[in-house]
Coordinates of C-alpha atoms and ligand atoms in Angstrom, one line a residue:
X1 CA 70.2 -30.2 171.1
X2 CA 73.3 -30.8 169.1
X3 CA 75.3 -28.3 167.3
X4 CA 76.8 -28.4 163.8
X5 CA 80.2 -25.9 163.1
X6 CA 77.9 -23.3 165.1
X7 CA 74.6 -24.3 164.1
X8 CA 72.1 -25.5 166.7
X9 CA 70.2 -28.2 165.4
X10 CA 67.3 -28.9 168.1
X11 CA 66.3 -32.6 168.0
X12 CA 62.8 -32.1 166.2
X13 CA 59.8 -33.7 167.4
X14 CA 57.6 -36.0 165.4
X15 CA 54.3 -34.7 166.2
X16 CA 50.2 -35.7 164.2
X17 CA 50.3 -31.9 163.3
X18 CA 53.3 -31.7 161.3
X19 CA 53.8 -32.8 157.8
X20 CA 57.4 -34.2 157.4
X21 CA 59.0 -34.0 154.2
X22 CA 61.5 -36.4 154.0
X23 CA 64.7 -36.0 152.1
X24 CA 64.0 -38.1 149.1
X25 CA 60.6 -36.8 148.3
X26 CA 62.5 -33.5 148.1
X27 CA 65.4 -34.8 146.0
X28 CA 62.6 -36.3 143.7
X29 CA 61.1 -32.9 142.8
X30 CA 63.6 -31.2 142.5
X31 CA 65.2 -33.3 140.3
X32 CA 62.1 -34.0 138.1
X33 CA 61.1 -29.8 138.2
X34 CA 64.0 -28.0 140.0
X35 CA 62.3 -26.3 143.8
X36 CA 59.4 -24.6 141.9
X37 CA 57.9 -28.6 141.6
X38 CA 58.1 -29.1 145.6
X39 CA 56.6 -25.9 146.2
X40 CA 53.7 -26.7 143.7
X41 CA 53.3 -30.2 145.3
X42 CA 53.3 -28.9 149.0
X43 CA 50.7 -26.2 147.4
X44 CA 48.4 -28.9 146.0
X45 CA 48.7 -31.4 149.2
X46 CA 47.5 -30.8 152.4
X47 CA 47.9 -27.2 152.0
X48 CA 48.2 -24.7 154.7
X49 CA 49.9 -27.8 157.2
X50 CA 53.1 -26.9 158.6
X51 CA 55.6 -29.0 157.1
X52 CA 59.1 -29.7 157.5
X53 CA 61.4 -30.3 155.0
X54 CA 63.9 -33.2 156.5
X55 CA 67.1 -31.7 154.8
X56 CA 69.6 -33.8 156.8
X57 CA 70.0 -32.0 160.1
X58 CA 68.9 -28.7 158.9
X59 CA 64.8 -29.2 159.4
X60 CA 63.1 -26.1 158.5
X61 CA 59.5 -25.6 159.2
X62 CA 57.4 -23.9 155.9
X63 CA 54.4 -22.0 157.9
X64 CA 51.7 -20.6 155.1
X65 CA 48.6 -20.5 156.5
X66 CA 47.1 -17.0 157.8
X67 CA 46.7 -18.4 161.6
X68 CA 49.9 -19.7 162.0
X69 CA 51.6 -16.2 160.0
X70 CA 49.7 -14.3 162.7
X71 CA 51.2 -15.9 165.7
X72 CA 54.7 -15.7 163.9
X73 CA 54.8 -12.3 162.1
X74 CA 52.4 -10.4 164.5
X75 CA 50.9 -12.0 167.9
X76 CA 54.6 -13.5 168.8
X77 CA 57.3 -11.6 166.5
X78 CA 59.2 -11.0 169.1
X79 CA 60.0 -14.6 169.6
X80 CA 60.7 -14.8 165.8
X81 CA 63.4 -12.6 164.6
X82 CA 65.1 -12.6 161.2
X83 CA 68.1 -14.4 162.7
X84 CA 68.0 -16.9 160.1
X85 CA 70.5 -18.2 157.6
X86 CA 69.6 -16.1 154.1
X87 CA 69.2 -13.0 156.3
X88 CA 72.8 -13.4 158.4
X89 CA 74.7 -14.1 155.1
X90 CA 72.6 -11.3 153.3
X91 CA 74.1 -8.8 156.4
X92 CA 77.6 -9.0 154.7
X93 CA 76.3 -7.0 152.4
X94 CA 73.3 -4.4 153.7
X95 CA 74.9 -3.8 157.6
X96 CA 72.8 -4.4 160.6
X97 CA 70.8 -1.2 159.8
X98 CA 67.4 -1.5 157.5
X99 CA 68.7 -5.0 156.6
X100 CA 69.1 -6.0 160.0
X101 CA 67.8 -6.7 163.6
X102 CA 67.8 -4.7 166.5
X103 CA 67.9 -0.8 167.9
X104 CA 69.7 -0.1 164.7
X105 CA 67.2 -1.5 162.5
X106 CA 64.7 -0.1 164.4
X107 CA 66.6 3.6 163.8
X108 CA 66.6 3.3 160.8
X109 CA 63.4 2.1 160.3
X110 CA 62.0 5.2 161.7
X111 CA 64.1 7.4 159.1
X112 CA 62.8 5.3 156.3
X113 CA 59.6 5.4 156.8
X114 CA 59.0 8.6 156.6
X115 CA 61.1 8.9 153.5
X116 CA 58.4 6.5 151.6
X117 CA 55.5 7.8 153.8
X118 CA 52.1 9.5 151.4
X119 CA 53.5 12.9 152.1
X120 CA 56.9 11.7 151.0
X121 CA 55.7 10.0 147.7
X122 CA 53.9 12.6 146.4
X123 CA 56.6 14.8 146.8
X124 CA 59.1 11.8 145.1
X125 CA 56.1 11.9 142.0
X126 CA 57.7 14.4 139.4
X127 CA 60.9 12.6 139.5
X128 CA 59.2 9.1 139.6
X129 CA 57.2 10.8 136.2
X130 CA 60.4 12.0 134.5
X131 CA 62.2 8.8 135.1
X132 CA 59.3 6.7 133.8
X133 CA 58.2 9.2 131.0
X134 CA 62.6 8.9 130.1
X135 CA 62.7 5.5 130.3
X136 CA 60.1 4.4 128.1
X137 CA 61.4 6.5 125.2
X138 CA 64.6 5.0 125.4
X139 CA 62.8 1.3 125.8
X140 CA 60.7 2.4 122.9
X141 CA 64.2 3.6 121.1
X142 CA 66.0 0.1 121.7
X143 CA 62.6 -2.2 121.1
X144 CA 62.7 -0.6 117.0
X145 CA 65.6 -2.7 116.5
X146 CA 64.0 -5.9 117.6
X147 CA 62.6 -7.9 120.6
X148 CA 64.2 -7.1 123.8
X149 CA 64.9 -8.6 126.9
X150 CA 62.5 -7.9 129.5
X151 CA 64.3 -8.1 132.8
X152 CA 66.8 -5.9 131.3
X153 CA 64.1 -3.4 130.1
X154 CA 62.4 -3.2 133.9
X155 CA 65.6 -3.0 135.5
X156 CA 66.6 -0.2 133.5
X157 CA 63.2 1.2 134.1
X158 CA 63.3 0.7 137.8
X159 CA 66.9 2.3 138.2
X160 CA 65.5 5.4 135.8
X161 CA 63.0 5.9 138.8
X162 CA 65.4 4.9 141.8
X163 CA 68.0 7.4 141.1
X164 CA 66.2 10.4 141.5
X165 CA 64.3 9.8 144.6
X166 CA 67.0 7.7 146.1
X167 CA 70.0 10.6 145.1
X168 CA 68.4 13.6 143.9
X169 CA 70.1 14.8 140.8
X170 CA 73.4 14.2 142.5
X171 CA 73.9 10.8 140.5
X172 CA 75.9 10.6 137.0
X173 CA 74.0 8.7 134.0
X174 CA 75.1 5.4 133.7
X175 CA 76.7 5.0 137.1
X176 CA 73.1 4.1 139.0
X177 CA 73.2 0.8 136.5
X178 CA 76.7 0.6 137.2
X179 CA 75.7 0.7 140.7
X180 CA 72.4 -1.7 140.7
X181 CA 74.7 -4.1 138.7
X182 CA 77.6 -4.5 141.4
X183 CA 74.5 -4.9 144.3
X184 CA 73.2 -7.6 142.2
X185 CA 76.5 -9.5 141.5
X186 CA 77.3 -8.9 145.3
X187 CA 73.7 -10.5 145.7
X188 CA 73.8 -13.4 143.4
X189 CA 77.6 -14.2 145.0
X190 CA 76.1 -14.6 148.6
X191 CA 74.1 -18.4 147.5
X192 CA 76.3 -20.3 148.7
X193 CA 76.7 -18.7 151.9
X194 CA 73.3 -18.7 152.5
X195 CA 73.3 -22.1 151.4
X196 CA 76.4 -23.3 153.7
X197 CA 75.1 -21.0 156.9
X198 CA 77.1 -22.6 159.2
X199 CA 80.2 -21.9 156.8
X200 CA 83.0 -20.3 159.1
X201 CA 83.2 -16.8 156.8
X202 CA 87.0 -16.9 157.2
X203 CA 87.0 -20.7 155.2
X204 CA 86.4 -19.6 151.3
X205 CA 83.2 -20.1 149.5
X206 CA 82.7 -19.7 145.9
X207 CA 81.1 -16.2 145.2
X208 CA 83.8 -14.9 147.9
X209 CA 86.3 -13.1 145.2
X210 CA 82.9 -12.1 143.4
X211 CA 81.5 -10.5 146.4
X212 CA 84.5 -8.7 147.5
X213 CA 85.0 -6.8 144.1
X214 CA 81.7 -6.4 143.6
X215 CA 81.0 -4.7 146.9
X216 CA 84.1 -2.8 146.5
X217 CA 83.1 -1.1 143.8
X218 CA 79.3 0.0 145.7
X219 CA 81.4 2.1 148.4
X220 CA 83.8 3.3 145.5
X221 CA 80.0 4.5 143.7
X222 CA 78.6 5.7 146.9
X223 CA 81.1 7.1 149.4
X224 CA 82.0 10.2 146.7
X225 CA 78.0 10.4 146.6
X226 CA 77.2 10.8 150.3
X227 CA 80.8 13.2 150.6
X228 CA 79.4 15.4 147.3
X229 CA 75.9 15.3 149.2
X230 CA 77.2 16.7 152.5
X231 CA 78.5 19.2 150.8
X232 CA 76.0 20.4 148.6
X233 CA 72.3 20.4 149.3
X234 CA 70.7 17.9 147.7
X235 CA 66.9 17.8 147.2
X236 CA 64.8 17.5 150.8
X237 CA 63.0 14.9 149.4
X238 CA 65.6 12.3 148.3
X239 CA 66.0 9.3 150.6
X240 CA 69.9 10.4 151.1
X241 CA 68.8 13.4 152.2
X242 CA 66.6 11.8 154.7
X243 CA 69.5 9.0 155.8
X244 CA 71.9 12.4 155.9
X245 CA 69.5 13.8 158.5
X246 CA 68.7 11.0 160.5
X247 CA 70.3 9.8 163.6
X248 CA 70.8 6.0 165.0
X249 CA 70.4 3.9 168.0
X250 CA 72.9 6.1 169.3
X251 CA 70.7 9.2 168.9
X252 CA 73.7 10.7 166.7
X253 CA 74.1 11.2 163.2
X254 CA 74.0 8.1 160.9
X255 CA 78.2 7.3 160.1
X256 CA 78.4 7.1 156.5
X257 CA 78.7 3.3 156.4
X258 CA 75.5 3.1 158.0
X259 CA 74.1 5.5 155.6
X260 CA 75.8 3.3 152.6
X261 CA 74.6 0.0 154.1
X262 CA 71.1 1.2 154.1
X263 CA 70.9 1.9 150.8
X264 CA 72.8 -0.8 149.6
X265 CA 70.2 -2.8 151.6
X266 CA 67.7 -0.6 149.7
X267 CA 68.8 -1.8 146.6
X268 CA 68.6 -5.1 147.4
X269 CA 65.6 -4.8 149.1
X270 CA 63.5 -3.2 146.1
X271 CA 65.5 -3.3 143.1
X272 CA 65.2 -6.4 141.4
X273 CA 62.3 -7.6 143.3
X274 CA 60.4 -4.6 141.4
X275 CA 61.9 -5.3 138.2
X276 CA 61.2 -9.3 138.0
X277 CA 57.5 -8.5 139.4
X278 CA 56.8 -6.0 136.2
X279 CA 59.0 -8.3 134.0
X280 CA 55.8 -11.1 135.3
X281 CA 53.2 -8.7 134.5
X282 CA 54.1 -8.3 130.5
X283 CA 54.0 -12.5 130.9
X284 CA 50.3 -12.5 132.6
X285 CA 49.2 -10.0 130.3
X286 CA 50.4 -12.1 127.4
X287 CA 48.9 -15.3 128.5
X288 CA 45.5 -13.3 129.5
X289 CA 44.4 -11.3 126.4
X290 CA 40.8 -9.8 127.9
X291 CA 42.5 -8.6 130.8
X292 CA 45.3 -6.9 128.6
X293 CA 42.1 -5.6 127.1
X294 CA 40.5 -4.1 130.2
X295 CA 44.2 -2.3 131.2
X296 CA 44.1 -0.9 127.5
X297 CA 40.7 0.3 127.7
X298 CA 41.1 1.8 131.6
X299 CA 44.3 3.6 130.7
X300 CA 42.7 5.3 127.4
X301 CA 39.9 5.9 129.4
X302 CA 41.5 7.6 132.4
X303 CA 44.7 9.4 130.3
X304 CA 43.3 9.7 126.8
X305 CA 45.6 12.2 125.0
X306 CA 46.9 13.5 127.5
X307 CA 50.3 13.0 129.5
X308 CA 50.6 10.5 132.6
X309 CA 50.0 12.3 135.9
X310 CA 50.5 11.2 139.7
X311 CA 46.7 11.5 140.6
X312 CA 45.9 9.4 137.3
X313 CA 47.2 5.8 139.8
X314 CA 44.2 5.8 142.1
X315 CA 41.7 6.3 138.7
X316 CA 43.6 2.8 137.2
X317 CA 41.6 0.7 139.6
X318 CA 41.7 -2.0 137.3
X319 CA 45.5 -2.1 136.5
X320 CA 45.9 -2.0 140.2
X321 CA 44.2 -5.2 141.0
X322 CA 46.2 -7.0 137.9
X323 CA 49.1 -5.8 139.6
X324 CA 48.1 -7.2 142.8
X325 CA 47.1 -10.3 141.1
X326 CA 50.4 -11.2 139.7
X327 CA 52.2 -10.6 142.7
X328 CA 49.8 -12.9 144.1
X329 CA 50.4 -16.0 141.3
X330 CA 54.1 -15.4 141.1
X331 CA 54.9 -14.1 144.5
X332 CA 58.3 -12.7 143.9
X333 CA 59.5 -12.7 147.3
X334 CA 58.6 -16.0 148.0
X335 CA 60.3 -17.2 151.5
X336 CA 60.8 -15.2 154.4
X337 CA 62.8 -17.1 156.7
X338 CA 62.8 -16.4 160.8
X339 CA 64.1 -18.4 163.9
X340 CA 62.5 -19.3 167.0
X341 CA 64.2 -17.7 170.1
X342 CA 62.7 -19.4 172.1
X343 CA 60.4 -23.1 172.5
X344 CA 57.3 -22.2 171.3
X345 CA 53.7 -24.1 170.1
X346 CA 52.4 -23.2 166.8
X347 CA 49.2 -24.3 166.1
X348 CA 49.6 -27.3 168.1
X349 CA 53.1 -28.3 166.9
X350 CA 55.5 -27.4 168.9
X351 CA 58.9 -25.4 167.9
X352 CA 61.9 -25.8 169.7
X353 CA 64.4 -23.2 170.0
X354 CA 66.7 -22.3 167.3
X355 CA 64.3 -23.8 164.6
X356 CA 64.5 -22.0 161.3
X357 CA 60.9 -21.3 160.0
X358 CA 60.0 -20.3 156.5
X359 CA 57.1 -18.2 155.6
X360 CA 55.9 -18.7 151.9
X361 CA 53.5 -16.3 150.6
X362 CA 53.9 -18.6 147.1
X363 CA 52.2 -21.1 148.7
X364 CA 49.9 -18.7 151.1
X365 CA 48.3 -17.3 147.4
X366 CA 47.4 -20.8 146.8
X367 CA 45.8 -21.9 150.2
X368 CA 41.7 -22.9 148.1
X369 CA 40.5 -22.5 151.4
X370 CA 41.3 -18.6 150.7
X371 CA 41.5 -18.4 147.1
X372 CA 39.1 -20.7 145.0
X373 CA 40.8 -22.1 141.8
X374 CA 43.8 -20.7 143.2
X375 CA 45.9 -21.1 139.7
X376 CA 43.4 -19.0 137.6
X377 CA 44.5 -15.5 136.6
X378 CA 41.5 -13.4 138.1
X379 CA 42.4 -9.7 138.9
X380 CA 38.8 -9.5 140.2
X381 CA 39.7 -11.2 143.3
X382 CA 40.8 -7.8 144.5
X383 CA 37.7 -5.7 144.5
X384 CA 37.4 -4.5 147.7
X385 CA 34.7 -6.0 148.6
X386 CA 36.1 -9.6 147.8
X387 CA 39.6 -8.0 149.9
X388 CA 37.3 -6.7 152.9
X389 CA 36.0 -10.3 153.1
X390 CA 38.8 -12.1 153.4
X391 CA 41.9 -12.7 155.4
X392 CA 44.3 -10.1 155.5
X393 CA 47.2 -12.4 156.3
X394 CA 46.2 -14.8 153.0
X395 CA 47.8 -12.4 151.2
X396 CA 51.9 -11.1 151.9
X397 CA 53.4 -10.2 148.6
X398 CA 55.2 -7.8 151.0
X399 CA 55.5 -9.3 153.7
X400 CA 53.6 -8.8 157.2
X401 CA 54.2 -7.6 160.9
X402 CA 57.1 -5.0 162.1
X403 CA 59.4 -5.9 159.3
X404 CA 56.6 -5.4 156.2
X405 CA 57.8 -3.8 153.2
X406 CA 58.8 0.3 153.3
X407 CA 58.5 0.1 150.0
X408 CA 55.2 -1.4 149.1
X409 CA 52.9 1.7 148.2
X410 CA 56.3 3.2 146.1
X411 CA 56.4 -0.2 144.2
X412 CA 52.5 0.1 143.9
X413 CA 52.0 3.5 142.3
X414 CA 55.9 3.1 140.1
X415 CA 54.4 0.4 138.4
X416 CA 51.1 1.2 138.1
X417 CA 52.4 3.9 136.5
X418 CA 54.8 2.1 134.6
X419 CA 52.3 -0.1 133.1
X420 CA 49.9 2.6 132.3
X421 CA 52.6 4.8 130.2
X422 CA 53.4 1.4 128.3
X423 CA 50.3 0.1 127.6
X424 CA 49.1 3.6 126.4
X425 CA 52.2 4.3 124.3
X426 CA 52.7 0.3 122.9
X427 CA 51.5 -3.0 121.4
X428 CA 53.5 -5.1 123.8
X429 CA 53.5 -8.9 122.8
X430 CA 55.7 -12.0 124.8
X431 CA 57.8 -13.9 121.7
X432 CA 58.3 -16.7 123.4
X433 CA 56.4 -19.2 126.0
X434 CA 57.5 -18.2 130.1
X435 CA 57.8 -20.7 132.8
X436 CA 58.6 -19.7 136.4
X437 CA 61.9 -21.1 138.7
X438 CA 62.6 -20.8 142.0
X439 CA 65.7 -18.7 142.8
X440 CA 66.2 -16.2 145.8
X441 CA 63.1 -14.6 144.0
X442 CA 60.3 -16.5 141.6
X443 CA 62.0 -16.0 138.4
X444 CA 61.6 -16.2 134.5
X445 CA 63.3 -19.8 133.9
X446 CA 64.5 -18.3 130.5
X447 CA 64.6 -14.4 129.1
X448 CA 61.8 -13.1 128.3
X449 CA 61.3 -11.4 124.9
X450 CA 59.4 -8.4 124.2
X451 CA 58.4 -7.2 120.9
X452 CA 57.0 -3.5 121.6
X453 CA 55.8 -1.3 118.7
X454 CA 54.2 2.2 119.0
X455 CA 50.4 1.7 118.9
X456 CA 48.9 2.7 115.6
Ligands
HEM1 C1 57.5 -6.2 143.9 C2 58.3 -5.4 144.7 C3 58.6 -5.8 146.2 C4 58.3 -7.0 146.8 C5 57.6 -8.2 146.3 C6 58.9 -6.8 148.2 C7 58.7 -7.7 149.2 C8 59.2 -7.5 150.5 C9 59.0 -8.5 151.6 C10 58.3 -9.8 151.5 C11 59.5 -7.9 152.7 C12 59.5 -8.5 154.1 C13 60.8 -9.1 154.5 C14 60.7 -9.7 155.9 O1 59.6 -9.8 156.5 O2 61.7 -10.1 156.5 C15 60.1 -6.6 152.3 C16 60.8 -5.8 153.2 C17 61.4 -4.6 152.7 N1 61.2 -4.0 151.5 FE1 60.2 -4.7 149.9 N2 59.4 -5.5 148.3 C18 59.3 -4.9 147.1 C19 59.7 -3.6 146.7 C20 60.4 -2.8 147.6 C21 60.8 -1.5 147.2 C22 60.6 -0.8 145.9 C23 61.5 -1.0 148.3 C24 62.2 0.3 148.5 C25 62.7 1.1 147.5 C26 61.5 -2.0 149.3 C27 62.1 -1.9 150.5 C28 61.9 -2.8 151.6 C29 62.6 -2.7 152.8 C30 63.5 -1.6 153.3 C31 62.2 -3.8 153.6 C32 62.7 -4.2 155.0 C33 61.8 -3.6 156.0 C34 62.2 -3.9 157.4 O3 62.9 -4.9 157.7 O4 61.8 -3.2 158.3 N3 60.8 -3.1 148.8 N4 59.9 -6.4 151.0

């Protein structure tokens, strides 16, 4: 095994079972298409192989099919931690709490999930209303002037909903954007250390200065938060609250920086990923006009004149499944990395300690073997009978195994919700053609326009 500035680089095997992808068909796609074109070309060929991508001495292994994300994420996760490169640089900014690894994960794991448990939710559901109810009139407001930007639009949405059940009403207007913006700077400065893992942090990076401001100014937002929250009650139900109350490995009280670097972690968790995956649904709904239709005609159907309720989300069956569908096609979250611990066999390739594998649920969603005619748009595919039949593991928007996503049922009923109050309030038409690119999410390669008028 040979090491690189700190980097263990196991001397990889060649092995029948294993698809190598040498350097320069990498450089060629990406080139020709940017990432997004290798990801489609190891979708289309031999899919669900393990391959590795041969990127110099840094040889990670892409592992999509359901067997192989069993033994990883379930049957052996504890031989696969996150340990890997996005997640260590990604700990600079969330802490070794929710973000991390270990008994302090773990701790506050156990706070968190009760904080988005059912109970939980529907107690979160009046503020989750107001903020979606307040942030479509203001959406509506801006959109009379012209077309508007989408991501910006969801975003704004998103945070509307965030700030209540994430700080009760002890949050100022204005400074939860203020605050989502600096996560997301601090975010988008961090590619180059996740990039460059093996990076001493103390040489500089570019992004470094960026971080550093940006990060100071989330503890200058949330330290007078958590000290105004200690000292007044805040509502049981928000997540501070529950963070407040919690205790760590420890068994003591959460410090405040853990409390801070959980819901920074959060943020960076749920924010944007929730905000690009609704941004992809006015897209699909655009390209798809009859299943626009069937959403219109569900939502009248199940709201008619009425105002949006909580128990309206499990009635919108259908707007459910086109939800599920897009996060299936565009997969916002679309690596997970984790490294072996330990030698291992996977499938029958072997995987030495130290290797760096990447999950892909982009390229899971588009396994035939598990969904046939895997780039058609077909919301259908998620009756349950057709979900009872198949695979559980062919399908990991969020993720799979101990670290699965806390927020996956609060994303769910937000933007069912979400969609439902648009779709029953506007005409919502895409100005211009959307293609996909591959960034720390599966992105909108330019801004997407939205021209919403009231419906007549
Ligand atoms: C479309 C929206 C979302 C997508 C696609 C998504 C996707 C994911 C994925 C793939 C993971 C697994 C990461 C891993 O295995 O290492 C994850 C974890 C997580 N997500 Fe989400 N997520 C979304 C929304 C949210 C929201 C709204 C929240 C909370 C407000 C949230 C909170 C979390 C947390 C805390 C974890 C880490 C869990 C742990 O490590 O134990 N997510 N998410």
């Amino acid at each position: 095994m040979s090491t690189i500035s700190g980097v263990q680089t196991p001397a990889e095997p060649e092995h029948p079972a294993l698809r190598p992808v040498p350097l320069r068909a990498i450089w060629k796609d990406v080139r020709r298409g940017g990432p997004l074109e290798l990801l489609d070309r190891l979708a289309r060929e031999e899919p669900g192989r393990i391959a590795q991508l041969r990127l110099g001495p840094f040889r990670p292994l892409l592992v999509t099919h359901p067997d192989h994300l069993r033994h990883v994420l379930r049957d052996h996760a504890d031989n696969y931690p996150r340990g890997a490169a996005m997640w260590s640089a990604l700990g600079r900014l969330t802490g070794d709490g929710i973000g991390g690894e270990g008994p302090q994960w773990h701790a506050s794991r156990q706070i968190l999930q009760s904080a988005f448990s059912g109970a939980h939710l529907r107690q979160m559901s009046g503020a989750m209303l107001d903020g979606i109810t307040a942030g479509t009139d203001e959406l509506v407001e801006r959109a009379a002037a012209g077309p508007v930007d989408a991501g910006t639009e969801m975003t704004r949405l998103v945070q509307r909903v965030i700030d209540p059940v994430f700080f009760g009403d002890l949050i100022p207007a204005g400074e939860g954007d203020r605050l989502g913006e600096s996560i997301a700077t601090a975010m988008g400065s961090l590619l180059w250390r996740m990039a460059l893992p093996f990076v001493p942090h103390a040489v500089p990076l570019p992004g470094d200065l960026a971080f550093w401001r940006a990060t100071r100014t989330v503890r200058r937002i949330l330290q007078p938060l958590l000290a105004e929250a200690r000292r007044h009650a805040v509502p049981e139900h928000s997540v501070i609250t529950k963070l407040m109350r919690g205790t760590g490995a420890d068994g003591r009280p959460l410090t405040d920086q853990q409390i801070v670097d959980d819901i920074v972690a959060l943020f960076v968790a749920g924010s944007e990923s929730s905000a690009i995956a609704l941004t992809w649904v006015w897209v699909a709904l655009a390209e798809h006009p009859e299943v626009l239709e069937g959403v219109r005609e569900e939502v009248d159907r199940v709201i008619g004149d009425g105002g949006l309720r909580r128990d309206h989300v499990r009635e919108l069956s259908y707007t459910r499944m086109v939800l599920r569908e897009v996060l299936r096609i565009y997969s916002v979250g679309w690596a997970v990395p984790r490294m072996a611990a330990a030698d291992d066999v996977l499938g029958d390739v072997p995987v030495r300690a130290g290797t760096t594998l990447v999950i892909s649920p982009y390229l899971t969603h588009r396994l035939p073997e598990f969904w046939p005619d895997p780039l058609r748009f077909d919301p259908l595919r998620f009756t349950r009978e057709r979900s009872r039949t198949r695979d559980p593991l062919a399908y990991l928007p969020f993720g799979d195994g101990v670290h699965q996503c806390l927020g996956e049922a609060f994303f769910l009923e937000e933007a069912t919700l979400v969609v439902a109050e648009l779709v029953r309030r506007c005409d919502i038409a895409v100005a211009d053609p959307v293609r996909p690119k591959l960034s720390l999410t599966v992105q909108p390669r330019q801004p997407v326009r939205l021209r919403v008028a009231p419906r007549a």
